[in-house]
mmCIF file of C-alpha atoms in Angstrom:
data_model
loop_
_atom_site.group_PDB
_atom_site.id
_atom_site.type_symbol
_atom_site.label_atom_id
_atom_site.label_comp_id
_atom_site.label_asym_id
_atom_site.label_seq_id
_atom_site.Cartn_x
_atom_site.Cartn_y
_atom_site.Cartn_z
ATOM 1 C CA MET K 996 -3.014 -9.872 -18.165
ATOM 2 C CA ASP K 997 -0.827 -10.222 -21.263
ATOM 3 C CA LEU K 998 2.790 -11.089 -20.413
ATOM 4 C CA GLY K 999 3.987 -9.530 -23.668
ATOM 5 C CA THR K 1000 2.554 -6.131 -22.710
ATOM 6 C CA VAL K 1001 4.268 -6.216 -19.326
ATOM 7 C CA LEU K 1002 7.582 -7.312 -20.865
ATOM 8 C CA THR K 1003 7.408 -4.390 -23.300
ATOM 9 C CA VAL K 1004 6.811 -1.905 -20.502
ATOM 10 C CA VAL K 1005 9.612 -3.392 -18.365
ATOM 11 C CA GLU K 1006 11.994 -3.238 -21.329
ATOM 12 C CA LEU K 1007 11.243 0.456 -21.900
ATOM 13 C CA VAL K 1008 11.638 1.327 -18.225
ATOM 14 C CA GLN K 1009 14.929 -0.545 -17.968
ATOM 15 C CA LYS K 1010 16.114 1.102 -21.184
ATOM 16 C CA ALA K 1011 15.552 4.498 -19.559
ATOM 17 C CA ILE K 1012 17.357 3.348 -16.408
ATOM 18 C CA ALA K 1013 20.314 2.076 -18.440
ATOM 19 C CA ILE K 1014 20.938 5.432 -20.103
ATOM 20 C CA TYR K 1015 20.437 7.243 -16.778
ATOM 21 C CA GLU K 1016 23.213 5.135 -15.248
ATOM 22 C CA ARG K 1017 25.619 6.099 -18.045
ATOM 23 C CA ILE K 1018 25.287 9.840 -17.459
ATOM 24 C CA ASP K 1019 27.713 11.504 -15.045
ATOM 25 C CA ASN K 1020 27.153 14.711 -13.094
ATOM 26 C CA LEU K 1021 23.407 14.877 -13.549
ATOM 27 C CA PRO K 1022 21.535 17.834 -12.043
ATOM 28 C CA GLN K 1023 19.781 16.854 -8.809
ATOM 29 C CA GLN K 1024 16.294 16.824 -10.304
ATOM 30 C CA MET K 1025 17.320 14.640 -13.238
ATOM 31 C CA ALA K 1026 18.990 12.227 -10.808
ATOM 32 C CA GLN K 1027 15.775 12.106 -8.795
ATOM 33 C CA LEU K 1028 13.891 11.240 -11.966
ATOM 34 C CA GLY K 1029 16.258 8.340 -12.602
ATOM 35 C CA ARG K 1030 15.759 7.009 -9.087
ATOM 36 C CA ARG K 1031 11.991 7.219 -9.559
ATOM 37 C CA MET K 1032 12.330 4.957 -12.592
ATOM 38 C CA GLU K 1033 14.433 2.480 -10.619
ATOM 39 C CA ASN K 1034 11.809 2.268 -7.875
ATOM 40 C CA LEU K 1035 9.027 1.836 -10.431
ATOM 41 C CA ASN K 1036 11.017 -0.940 -12.084
ATOM 42 C CA LEU K 1037 11.073 -2.971 -8.859
ATOM 43 C CA PHE K 1038 7.298 -3.226 -8.857
ATOM 44 C CA LEU K 1039 7.060 -3.914 -12.588
ATOM 45 C CA VAL K 1040 9.536 -6.778 -12.267
ATOM 46 C CA ARG K 1041 7.411 -8.344 -9.522
ATOM 47 C CA LEU K 1042 4.437 -8.338 -11.865
ATOM 48 C CA GLN K 1043 6.624 -9.687 -14.659
ATOM 49 C CA ASN K 1044 7.982 -12.527 -12.502
ATOM 50 C CA PHE K 1045 4.467 -13.453 -11.410
ATOM 51 C CA LEU K 1046 3.250 -13.679 -15.012
ATOM 52 C CA VAL K 1047 6.342 -15.613 -16.129
ATOM 53 C CA GLU K 1048 5.849 -18.234 -13.421
ATOM 54 C CA THR K 1049 2.127 -18.650 -14.037
ATOM 55 C CA SER K 1050 2.682 -18.962 -17.787
ATOM 56 C CA LYS K 1051 5.492 -21.525 -17.412
ATOM 57 C CA ASN K 1052 3.420 -23.624 -15.029
ATOM 58 C CA ASN K 1053 0.363 -23.163 -17.207
ATOM 59 C CA LYS K 1054 -1.743 -22.195 -14.234
ATOM 60 C CA LYS K 1055 -4.016 -19.361 -13.207
ATOM 61 C CA SER K 1056 -3.794 -17.379 -10.007
ATOM 62 C CA LYS K 1057 -6.711 -17.793 -7.635
ATOM 63 C CA THR K 1058 -6.766 -14.012 -7.386
ATOM 64 C CA GLN K 1059 -7.459 -13.352 -11.074
ATOM 65 C CA LEU K 1060 -8.553 -9.760 -11.644
ATOM 66 C CA LEU K 1061 -12.031 -9.001 -12.867
ATOM 67 C CA SER K 1062 -12.478 -7.627 -16.389
ATOM 68 C CA GLY K 1063 -12.896 -4.052 -15.143
ATOM 69 C CA GLN K 1064 -9.804 -4.336 -12.973
ATOM 70 C CA LEU K 1065 -7.802 -5.720 -15.903
ATOM 71 C CA ASP K 1066 -8.867 -2.777 -18.069
ATOM 72 C CA ASP K 1067 -7.725 -0.340 -15.388
ATOM 73 C CA LEU K 1068 -4.385 -2.128 -15.023
ATOM 74 C CA ARG K 1069 -3.869 -2.050 -18.807
ATOM 75 C CA LYS K 1070 -4.532 1.705 -18.823
ATOM 76 C CA LEU K 1071 -2.062 2.130 -15.979
ATOM 77 C CA LEU K 1072 0.614 0.166 -17.861
ATOM 78 C CA ALA K 1073 -0.040 2.240 -20.987
ATOM 79 C CA GLY K 1074 0.582 5.395 -18.952
ATOM 80 C CA ILE K 1075 3.790 3.940 -17.517
ATOM 81 C CA LYS K 1076 4.922 3.040 -21.032
ATOM 82 C CA ALA K 1077 4.314 6.590 -22.259
ATOM 83 C CA ASN K 1078 6.254 8.050 -19.333
ATOM 84 C CA ALA K 1079 9.131 5.616 -19.866
ATOM 85 C CA GLU K 1080 9.413 6.718 -23.494
ATOM 86 C CA THR K 1081 9.405 10.383 -22.445
ATOM 87 C CA VAL K 1082 12.022 9.811 -19.738
ATOM 88 C CA TYR K 1083 14.285 7.857 -22.105
ATOM 89 C CA ASP K 1084 14.065 10.660 -24.677
ATOM 90 C CA LEU K 1085 14.840 13.229 -21.984
ATOM 91 C CA PHE K 1086 17.938 11.383 -20.781
ATOM 92 C CA ASP K 1087 19.056 10.615 -24.333
ATOM 93 C CA ARG K 1088 18.760 14.246 -25.390
ATOM 94 C CA TYR K 1089 20.597 15.352 -22.264
ATOM 95 C CA LYS K 1090 23.416 12.856 -22.837
ATOM 96 C CA SER K 1091 23.766 13.761 -26.502
ATOM 97 C CA GLY K 1092 23.283 17.498 -26.023
ATOM 98 C CA ILE K 1093 20.317 17.554 -28.404
ATOM 99 C CA LEU K 1094 18.223 20.713 -28.276
ATOM 100 C CA SER K 1095 15.551 19.569 -30.745
ATOM 101 C CA ARG K 1096 15.184 16.258 -32.587
ATOM 102 C CA SER K 1097 12.891 17.775 -35.196
ATOM 103 C CA LYS K 1098 15.332 20.580 -36.028
ATOM 104 C CA ASP K 1099 18.487 18.518 -35.485
ATOM 105 C CA LEU K 1100 19.975 21.145 -33.176
ATOM 106 C CA LYS K 1101 22.777 20.101 -30.825
ATOM 107 C CA PHE K 1102 24.903 21.689 -28.115
ATOM 108 C CA ARG K 1103 28.663 21.482 -28.438
ATOM 109 C CA ALA K 1104 29.452 21.739 -24.730
ATOM 110 C CA SER K 1105 27.937 19.898 -21.793
ATOM 111 C CA TRP K 1106 27.599 23.072 -19.746
ATOM 112 C CA MET K 1107 25.304 24.467 -22.454
ATOM 113 C CA THR K 1108 23.158 21.356 -22.169
ATOM 114 C CA GLN K 1109 22.841 21.846 -18.404
ATOM 115 C CA LEU K 1110 21.993 25.521 -18.890
ATOM 116 C CA TRP K 1111 19.241 24.697 -21.371
ATOM 117 C CA PHE K 1112 17.665 21.985 -19.248
ATOM 118 C CA SER K 1113 17.833 23.989 -16.029
ATOM 119 C CA VAL K 1114 16.838 27.464 -17.228
ATOM 120 C CA VAL K 1115 15.964 28.072 -20.875
ATOM 121 C CA ASP K 1116 13.711 25.075 -21.517
ATOM 122 C CA ASN K 1117 12.024 25.421 -18.086
ATOM 123 C CA SER K 1118 12.497 21.665 -17.787
ATOM 124 C CA ALA K 1119 12.415 21.797 -13.993
ATOM 125 C CA ASP K 1120 8.633 22.161 -14.118
ATOM 126 C CA LYS K 1121 8.297 19.518 -16.816
ATOM 127 C CA VAL K 1122 10.463 17.009 -14.981
ATOM 128 C CA GLN K 1123 8.568 17.657 -11.761
ATOM 129 C CA VAL K 1124 5.267 16.842 -13.483
ATOM 130 C CA ILE K 1125 6.734 13.592 -14.826
ATOM 131 C CA MET K 1126 8.079 12.628 -11.382
ATOM 132 C CA GLU K 1127 4.704 13.253 -9.744
ATOM 133 C CA ASP K 1128 2.997 11.171 -12.426
ATOM 134 C CA ILE K 1129 5.475 8.305 -11.895
ATOM 135 C CA ASP K 1130 4.909 8.467 -8.128
ATOM 136 C CA GLN K 1131 1.157 8.115 -8.689
ATOM 137 C CA GLN K 1132 1.627 5.243 -11.131
ATOM 138 C CA ARG K 1133 3.934 3.392 -8.743
ATOM 139 C CA SER K 1134 1.441 3.803 -5.896
ATOM 140 C CA LEU K 1135 -1.446 2.475 -7.994
ATOM 141 C CA LEU K 1136 0.644 -0.373 -9.408
ATOM 142 C CA ARG K 1137 1.606 -1.402 -5.900
ATOM 143 C CA ASP K 1138 -2.079 -1.526 -4.961
ATOM 144 C CA TYR K 1139 -2.767 -3.923 -7.833
ATOM 145 C CA LEU K 1140 0.189 -6.108 -6.851
ATOM 146 C CA VAL K 1141 -1.219 -6.359 -3.335
ATOM 147 C CA LEU K 1142 -4.599 -7.317 -4.769
ATOM 148 C CA MET K 1143 -2.963 -10.081 -6.820
ATOM 149 C CA ALA K 1144 -0.757 -11.208 -3.902
ATOM 150 C CA VAL K 1145 2.298 -10.397 -6.020
ATOM 151 C CA GLU K 1146 4.128 -7.760 -3.979
ATOM 152 C CA LYS K 1147 5.909 -9.981 -1.460
ATOM 153 C CA ALA K 1148 5.949 -13.339 -3.233
ATOM 154 C CA TYR K 1149 7.731 -12.185 -6.393
ATOM 155 C CA GLU K 1150 10.144 -9.632 -5.000
ATOM 156 C CA PRO K 1151 13.249 -9.293 -7.202
ATOM 157 C CA THR K 1152 16.717 -10.036 -5.851
ATOM 158 C CA ARG K 1153 18.435 -7.035 -4.318
ATOM 159 C CA PRO K 1154 22.177 -6.360 -4.373
ATOM 160 C CA GLY K 1155 23.964 -7.580 -1.264
ATOM 161 C CA ARG K 1156 21.344 -10.191 -0.389
ATOM 162 C CA GLU K 1157 21.252 -13.898 -0.963
ATOM 163 C CA PRO K 1158 19.185 -14.570 -4.080
ATOM 164 C CA GLU K 1159 15.787 -16.103 -3.459
ATOM 165 C CA GLN K 1160 14.958 -19.495 -4.943
ATOM 166 C CA LYS K 1161 12.899 -18.726 -8.025
ATOM 167 C CA PRO K 1162 11.447 -20.937 -10.732
ATOM 168 C CA PRO K 1163 13.573 -21.372 -13.872
ATOM 169 C CA GLY K 1164 13.121 -18.512 -16.304
ATOM 170 C CA THR K 1165 11.960 -15.984 -13.707
ATOM 171 C CA LEU K 1166 13.463 -12.593 -14.435
ATOM 172 C CA ALA K 1167 15.093 -10.287 -11.920
ATOM 173 C CA ALA K 1168 15.575 -6.564 -11.801
ATOM 174 C CA PRO K 1169 18.889 -5.246 -13.133
ATOM 175 C CA THR K 1170 21.495 -4.461 -10.529
ATOM 176 C CA LYS K 1171 22.147 -0.772 -10.235
ATOM 177 C CA ARG K 1172 25.723 0.087 -11.139
ATOM 178 C CA ARG K 1173 25.742 3.673 -9.922
ATOM 179 C CA PRO K 1174 27.350 3.718 -6.417
ATOM 180 C CA VAL K 1175 25.036 4.990 -3.720
ATOM 181 C CA PRO K 1176 26.434 6.365 -0.452
ATOM 182 C CA SER K 1177 25.192 4.635 2.688
ATOM 183 C CA PRO K 1178 22.437 6.684 4.308
ATOM 184 C CA SER K 1179 22.971 8.065 7.773
ATOM 185 C CA PRO K 1180 21.246 5.909 10.382
ATOM 186 C CA THR K 1181 17.902 7.364 11.400
ATOM 187 C CA PRO K 1182 15.670 6.272 14.268
ATOM 188 C CA PRO K 1183 12.654 4.184 13.226
ATOM 189 C CA ARG K 1184 9.373 6.000 12.762
ATOM 190 C CA ARG K 1185 6.884 5.703 15.597
ATOM 191 C CA ASP K 1186 4.140 7.822 14.081
ATOM 192 C CA TYR K 1187 2.627 5.503 11.471
ATOM 193 C CA LYS K 1188 -1.088 6.035 10.929
ATOM 194 C CA ILE K 1189 -3.368 3.177 9.898
ATOM 195 C CA LEU K 1190 -7.039 3.108 8.919
ATOM 196 C CA PHE K 1191 -9.365 0.113 8.623
ATOM 197 C CA VAL K 1192 -12.197 0.450 6.111
ATOM 198 C CA ASP K 1193 -15.210 -1.755 5.477
ATOM 199 C CA PRO K 1194 -18.595 -0.720 4.010
ATOM 200 C CA TYR K 1195 -20.341 0.525 7.158
ATOM 201 C CA ASN K 1196 -17.814 0.774 10.020
ATOM 202 C CA GLU K 1197 -19.880 -1.402 12.343
ATOM 203 C CA GLY K 1198 -18.076 -4.771 12.374
ATOM 204 C CA ARG K 1199 -14.694 -5.808 10.980
ATOM 205 C CA SER K 1200 -13.126 -2.343 10.834
ATOM 206 C CA VAL K 1201 -14.082 -1.608 14.462
ATOM 207 C CA VAL K 1202 -12.819 -5.042 15.558
ATOM 208 C CA ALA K 1203 -9.459 -4.431 13.871
ATOM 209 C CA GLU K 1204 -9.145 -0.976 15.453
ATOM 210 C CA ALA K 1205 -9.884 -2.413 18.911
ATOM 211 C CA LEU K 1206 -7.380 -5.250 18.499
ATOM 212 C CA VAL K 1207 -4.592 -2.883 17.459
ATOM 213 C CA LYS K 1208 -5.255 -0.732 20.508
ATOM 214 C CA LEU K 1209 -5.073 -3.804 22.750
ATOM 215 C CA LEU K 1210 -1.836 -4.952 21.102
ATOM 216 C CA ALA K 1211 -0.402 -1.457 21.536
ATOM 217 C CA GLN K 1212 -1.087 -1.458 25.277
ATOM 218 C CA MET K 1213 0.315 -4.967 25.710
ATOM 219 C CA THR K 1214 3.492 -3.982 23.871
ATOM 220 C CA GLN K 1215 4.081 -0.580 25.453
ATOM 221 C CA ARG K 1216 3.407 -1.777 29.001
ATOM 222 C CA ALA K 1217 5.563 -4.889 28.696
ATOM 223 C CA ARG K 1218 8.739 -5.303 30.714
ATOM 224 C CA GLY K 1219 11.341 -2.855 29.429
ATOM 225 C CA GLY K 1220 8.819 -1.066 27.209
ATOM 226 C CA GLY K 1221 8.222 -2.674 23.842
ATOM 227 C CA ASP K 1222 8.901 -0.949 20.520
ATOM 228 C CA TRP K 1223 5.542 0.249 19.152
ATOM 229 C CA ARG K 1224 5.621 2.218 15.897
ATOM 230 C CA ILE K 1225 1.978 3.109 15.308
ATOM 231 C CA GLY K 1226 0.959 6.586 16.407
ATOM 232 C CA GLU K 1227 -2.680 6.543 15.278
ATOM 233 C CA VAL K 1228 -5.266 3.896 14.456
ATOM 234 C CA SER K 1229 -8.805 4.515 13.292
ATOM 235 C CA SER K 1230 -11.612 2.985 11.234
ATOM 236 C CA ALA K 1231 -14.238 4.170 8.751
ATOM 237 C CA GLY K 1232 -17.077 3.040 6.494
ATOM 238 C CA PHE K 1233 -16.804 3.417 2.713
ATOM 239 C CA PHE K 1234 -20.583 3.725 2.230
ATOM 240 C CA THR K 1235 -21.266 5.530 5.521
ATOM 241 C CA LYS K 1236 -22.403 9.138 4.995
ATOM 242 C CA ARG K 1237 -21.733 10.574 8.455
ATOM 243 C CA ARG K 1238 -18.434 12.484 8.409
ATOM 244 C CA ASN K 1239 -17.717 11.090 4.952
ATOM 245 C CA GLN K 1240 -15.885 13.774 2.990
ATOM 246 C CA ALA K 1241 -15.638 11.724 -0.205
ATOM 247 C CA VAL K 1242 -19.349 11.068 -0.888
ATOM 248 C CA GLU K 1243 -19.317 12.823 -4.251
ATOM 249 C CA ALA K 1244 -16.198 10.966 -5.416
ATOM 250 C CA ILE K 1245 -17.550 7.597 -4.231
ATOM 251 C CA ASP K 1246 -20.894 8.176 -5.982
ATOM 252 C CA GLY K 1247 -19.067 8.948 -9.217
ATOM 253 C CA LEU K 1248 -16.713 5.944 -9.249
ATOM 254 C CA ASP K 1249 -16.556 3.673 -12.278
ATOM 255 C CA TYR K 1250 -17.055 0.452 -10.320
ATOM 256 C CA SER K 1251 -15.544 -2.735 -11.747
ATOM 257 C CA GLU K 1252 -18.789 -4.593 -11.017
ATOM 258 C CA ARG K 1253 -22.286 -3.263 -10.339
ATOM 259 C CA SER K 1254 -22.421 -5.281 -7.137
ATOM 260 C CA PHE K 1255 -19.378 -3.396 -5.831
ATOM 261 C CA LYS K 1256 -21.523 -0.300 -5.214
ATOM 262 C CA LEU K 1257 -23.509 -0.819 -2.006
ATOM 263 C CA PRO K 1258 -26.402 1.245 -0.614
ATOM 264 C CA TRP K 1259 -25.494 4.191 1.570
ATOM 265 C CA ARG K 1260 -26.160 4.143 5.295
ATOM 266 C CA PRO K 1261 -26.501 7.337 7.322
ATOM 267 C CA GLY K 1262 -23.933 6.348 9.952
ATOM 268 C CA GLY K 1263 -23.900 7.189 13.630
ATOM 269 C CA GLN K 1264 -24.571 3.543 14.525
ATOM 270 C CA ALA K 1265 -23.051 1.741 17.499
ATOM 271 C CA PRO K 1266 -20.619 -1.107 16.735
ATOM 272 C CA ASP K 1267 -21.963 -4.631 16.351
ATOM 273 C CA SER K 1268 -22.367 -5.839 19.934
ATOM 274 C CA THR K 1269 -21.620 -9.477 19.078
ATOM 275 C CA ALA K 1270 -18.427 -8.460 17.264
ATOM 276 C CA LEU K 1271 -17.134 -6.466 20.233
ATOM 277 C CA ALA K 1272 -18.146 -9.235 22.639
ATOM 278 C CA ALA K 1273 -15.938 -11.587 20.605
ATOM 279 C CA VAL K 1274 -13.051 -9.147 21.102
ATOM 280 C CA PHE K 1275 -13.468 -8.431 24.808
ATOM 281 C CA ASP K 1276 -15.388 -11.316 26.456
ATOM 282 C CA ASN K 1277 -12.485 -13.751 26.671
ATOM 283 C CA LYS K 1278 -9.205 -14.341 28.489
ATOM 284 C CA TRP K 1279 -6.947 -12.856 25.785
ATOM 285 C CA ALA K 1280 -5.238 -9.605 26.849
ATOM 286 C CA ASP K 1281 -7.169 -9.833 30.118
ATOM 287 C CA PHE K 1282 -5.579 -6.816 31.786
ATOM 288 C CA PRO K 1283 -7.071 -3.681 33.393
ATOM 289 C CA PHE K 1284 -6.595 -1.529 30.289
ATOM 290 C CA LYS K 1285 -8.927 -3.882 28.393
ATOM 291 C CA LYS K 1286 -11.936 -2.353 30.166
ATOM 292 C CA ASP K 1287 -10.885 1.156 29.155
ATOM 293 C CA ILE K 1288 -10.492 0.219 25.518
ATOM 294 C CA ARG K 1289 -13.837 -1.595 25.546
ATOM 295 C CA LYS K 1290 -15.534 1.496 26.946
ATOM 296 C CA GLU K 1291 -13.879 3.623 24.278
ATOM 297 C CA MET K 1292 -14.988 1.332 21.444
ATOM 298 C CA LEU K 1293 -18.567 1.052 22.760
ATOM 299 C CA GLY K 1294 -18.768 4.846 22.849
ATOM 300 C CA ARG K 1295 -17.815 5.364 19.188
ATOM 301 C CA THR K 1296 -20.292 5.478 16.299
ATOM 302 C CA SER K 1297 -19.908 4.665 12.613
ATOM 303 C CA ARG K 1298 -18.417 7.291 10.298
ATOM 304 C CA GLY K 1299 -17.207 7.662 6.738
ATOM 305 C CA VAL K 1300 -13.792 8.118 5.167
ATOM 306 C CA PRO K 1301 -12.032 11.506 5.368
ATOM 307 C CA LYS K 1302 -11.181 13.334 2.156
ATOM 308 C CA ASP K 1303 -7.483 13.238 3.013
ATOM 309 C CA VAL K 1304 -7.555 9.488 3.669
ATOM 310 C CA PHE K 1305 -4.548 8.736 1.424
ATOM 311 C CA ALA K 1306 -2.550 11.785 2.500
ATOM 312 C CA ARG K 1307 -3.126 11.287 6.216
ATOM 313 C CA PHE K 1308 -2.772 7.523 6.644
ATOM 314 C CA ASP K 1309 0.261 5.415 5.794
ATOM 315 C CA PHE K 1310 -1.723 2.161 5.531
ATOM 316 C CA VAL K 1311 -5.375 1.779 4.530
ATOM 317 C CA PHE K 1312 -6.628 -1.739 5.256
ATOM 318 C CA VAL K 1313 -9.622 -3.430 3.670
ATOM 319 C CA PHE K 1314 -10.915 -6.976 4.019
ATOM 320 C CA THR K 1315 -12.082 -8.213 0.581
ATOM 321 C CA ILE K 1316 -11.206 -7.903 -3.094
ATOM 322 C CA ARG K 1317 -14.322 -5.802 -3.663
ATOM 323 C CA GLU K 1318 -13.344 -3.365 -0.918
ATOM 324 C CA HIS K 1319 -9.757 -3.235 -2.203
ATOM 325 C CA ASP K 1320 -10.896 -2.430 -5.730
ATOM 326 C CA ASN K 1321 -13.266 0.303 -4.519
ATOM 327 C CA MET K 1322 -10.520 1.902 -2.443
ATOM 328 C CA VAL K 1323 -8.062 1.897 -5.353
ATOM 329 C CA LYS K 1324 -10.749 3.440 -7.558
ATOM 330 C CA LEU K 1325 -11.248 6.161 -4.947
ATOM 331 C CA LYS K 1326 -7.513 6.826 -4.881
ATOM 332 C CA GLU K 1327 -7.469 7.249 -8.669
ATOM 333 C CA ALA K 1328 -10.495 9.565 -8.550
ATOM 334 C CA LEU K 1329 -8.983 11.788 -5.859
ATOM 335 C CA LEU K 1330 -5.690 11.941 -7.754
ATOM 336 C CA ARG K 1331 -7.498 13.147 -10.859
ATOM 337 C CA LYS K 1332 -9.535 15.707 -8.939
ATOM 338 C CA GLU K 1333 -7.116 16.917 -6.275
ATOM 339 C CA GLY K 1334 -3.738 16.241 -7.891
ATOM 340 C CA PRO K 1335 -0.574 14.731 -6.325
ATOM 341 C CA GLY K 1336 -1.326 16.298 -2.954
ATOM 342 C CA ALA K 1337 -4.146 13.785 -2.492
ATOM 343 C CA VAL K 1338 -1.639 10.914 -2.363
ATOM 344 C CA PRO K 1339 1.863 12.025 -1.301
ATOM 345 C CA ARG K 1340 4.813 9.720 -1.851
ATOM 346 C CA CYS K 1341 4.954 6.670 0.412
ATOM 347 C CA LYS K 1342 1.500 7.370 1.847
ATOM 348 C CA GLY K 1343 -1.909 5.769 1.465
ATOM 349 C CA ARG K 1344 -0.902 2.166 0.767
ATOM 350 C CA VAL K 1345 -4.053 0.122 0.219
ATOM 351 C CA LEU K 1346 -3.654 -3.357 1.708
ATOM 352 C CA GLN K 1347 -5.950 -6.324 2.009
ATOM 353 C CA LEU K 1348 -5.570 -7.555 5.574
ATOM 354 C CA GLY K 1349 -5.889 -11.200 4.514
ATOM 355 C CA THR K 1350 -2.538 -10.845 2.729
ATOM 356 C CA TYR K 1351 -0.900 -11.374 6.122
ATOM 357 C CA LEU K 1352 -2.655 -14.633 6.907
ATOM 358 C CA ALA K 1353 -0.705 -17.869 6.393
ATOM 359 C CA GLN K 1354 -1.272 -18.914 2.809
ATOM 360 C CA LYS K 1355 0.230 -20.275 -0.362
ATOM 361 C CA ARG K 1356 2.116 -17.897 -2.611
ATOM 362 C CA GLY K 1357 -0.123 -15.950 -4.953
ATOM 363 C CA GLN K 1358 -3.233 -16.166 -2.761
ATOM 364 C CA VAL K 1359 -5.029 -13.713 -0.523
ATOM 365 C CA ARG K 1360 -7.648 -14.818 1.964
ATOM 366 C CA GLU K 1361 -10.716 -12.621 2.173
ATOM 367 C CA ILE K 1362 -12.016 -11.751 5.628
ATOM 368 C CA LEU K 1363 -15.779 -11.696 5.164
ATOM 369 C CA ASN K 1364 -18.365 -10.144 7.426
ATOM 370 C CA PRO K 1365 -20.360 -12.796 9.335
ATOM 371 C CA VAL K 1366 -23.969 -13.010 8.163
ATOM 372 C CA GLU K 1367 -26.274 -10.927 10.351
ATOM 373 C CA GLY K 1368 -29.334 -12.403 12.042
ATOM 374 C CA GLY K 1369 -30.099 -16.007 12.841
ATOM 375 C CA ASP K 1370 -29.060 -17.929 15.920
ATOM 376 C CA SER K 1371 -27.161 -15.735 18.409
ATOM 377 C CA LYS K 1372 -24.892 -18.588 19.458
ATOM 378 C CA LYS K 1373 -23.867 -19.247 15.853
ATOM 379 C CA ASN K 1374 -23.320 -15.530 15.294
ATOM 380 C CA ARG K 1375 -21.006 -15.379 18.287
ATOM 381 C CA GLU K 1376 -19.097 -18.452 17.085
ATOM 382 C CA ALA K 1377 -18.709 -16.863 13.644
ATOM 383 C CA TRP K 1378 -17.394 -13.645 15.171
ATOM 384 C CA ASN K 1379 -15.034 -15.579 17.444
ATOM 385 C CA GLN K 1380 -13.495 -17.134 14.340
ATOM 386 C CA GLN K 1381 -13.385 -13.797 12.535
ATOM 387 C CA VAL K 1382 -11.737 -12.000 15.442
ATOM 388 C CA SER K 1383 -9.126 -14.770 15.635
ATOM 389 C CA GLU K 1384 -8.335 -14.375 11.915
ATOM 390 C CA ILE K 1385 -8.132 -10.595 12.136
ATOM 391 C CA ARG K 1386 -5.822 -10.792 15.165
ATOM 392 C CA THR K 1387 -3.550 -13.299 13.386
ATOM 393 C CA ALA K 1388 -3.407 -11.102 10.292
ATOM 394 C CA LEU K 1389 -2.632 -8.004 12.359
ATOM 395 C CA LYS K 1390 0.237 -9.763 14.088
ATOM 396 C CA GLY K 1391 1.582 -10.779 10.684
ATOM 397 C CA PHE K 1392 1.428 -7.175 9.483
ATOM 398 C CA LEU K 1393 3.105 -5.855 12.615
ATOM 399 C CA LYS K 1394 5.943 -8.362 12.349
ATOM 400 C CA GLN K 1395 6.555 -7.797 8.634
ATOM 401 C CA GLU K 1396 6.027 -4.065 8.308
ATOM 402 C CA MET K 1397 6.579 -2.679 11.820
ATOM 403 C CA ARG K 1398 9.352 -5.056 12.987
ATOM 404 C CA TRP K 1399 7.128 -5.824 15.973
ATOM 405 C CA VAL K 1400 8.332 -8.258 18.629
ATOM 406 C CA PRO K 1401 5.416 -9.828 20.538
ATOM 407 C CA PRO K 1402 5.703 -9.693 24.336
ATOM 408 C CA ASP K 1403 6.523 -13.133 25.741
ATOM 409 C CA ASP K 1404 4.682 -14.732 28.668
ATOM 410 C CA LYS K 1405 6.862 -12.984 31.251
ATOM 411 C CA ASP K 1406 6.277 -9.639 29.552
ATOM 412 C CA ALA K 1407 2.538 -10.300 29.545
ATOM 413 C CA ALA K 1408 2.670 -11.121 33.235
ATOM 414 C CA SER K 1409 4.419 -7.816 33.917
ATOM 415 C CA VAL K 1410 1.623 -6.021 32.056
ATOM 416 C CA GLY K 1411 -0.947 -7.517 34.403
ATOM 417 C CA LYS K 1412 1.122 -6.758 37.480
ATOM 418 C CA LYS K 1413 1.612 -3.107 36.484
ATOM 419 C CA GLY K 1414 -2.099 -2.778 35.819
ATOM 420 C CA LEU K 1415 -3.044 -4.186 39.204
ATOM 421 C CA GLU K 1416 -0.556 -1.961 41.009
ATOM 422 C CA SER K 1417 -1.820 1.165 39.250
ATOM 423 C CA GLY K 1418 -5.387 0.137 40.123
ATOM 424 C CA LYS K 1419 -4.546 -0.110 43.833
ATOM 425 C CA LYS K 1420 -3.061 3.374 43.792
#
């Protein structure tokens, strides 16, 4: 990825933000457009900081994008650049009261400018289209930053916080000058929906779903009732046809590599027995509810992704770079076909679960599927290791994104005691 291209895009976006901050008494929709640009800028600056550091240290990230992924990211940046130019022109014309640049027509009073932009020019519809496009671009850009392990590691300094220690020359986002009233305190959400996706919904995705359900029970049944913020957890197979409502879109994807497109399976298969044994046949979370969850997981069969995957779920987890790229491609395809409703704001974040494993900055660990067949003892050992990694990554996600506090030993003991008492009744 060319640093110069990113710097140009960042400069244009920040130029639009600068003029937005100089305009007083903006109509609500225009103000919303300015805030969209500010949010987009945060993600662009993370990418910029990442490229600045790697160029200064003359090193390459271990998560270099493939050629097809780079082409897609360049196209995305070109679209962001075009929108930034349009938004700057819109704010500049509004500030200057310019009706038409080509005809050199200007308004003499600010109220006439507001009238034109709100009624005569039908700009409400035009601005809404731009805002929806920016929302889509920000969502896709965030997915690429996750893939490159950029999102958290190169976060720009925010006003009111201690600045992070950054390498010399690393750039930060401009501080917003426009005062923002403090939002009214709202209770934390407890209805987050998460989906785990692997190719066939028989191994890793089912393991992750089972582990989250176990962690939920341990937290909610702990002494005093732990704070659990996930309302729904499920899993699916990308190349599983049963109950897959995106088969046509998946078949038509422009895959970054030929090997990224796997053969379809019909679905309806039981989970990998060795994988589930690695989850349940041990002393971890050894409480009465564990049997119920095991029975539930053994009774499910493999299924595909729903058509509303990005509108329904807040977080969509995958396990490898290939799976991440395929899921982002599917998001882009559904956006083109279905429009903004396919990916509402702040929904459908595509995350690679290995991002939450302990690692060096700028790296993401892939969680691979253990090789099928061979010695059963070695298969079980491989799944034991994989389950341990998935559980560690899930705990990292819960702590960082859900503000989860793990139950301590006493809390865990109370879980067991409650379970035994309920069993006696």
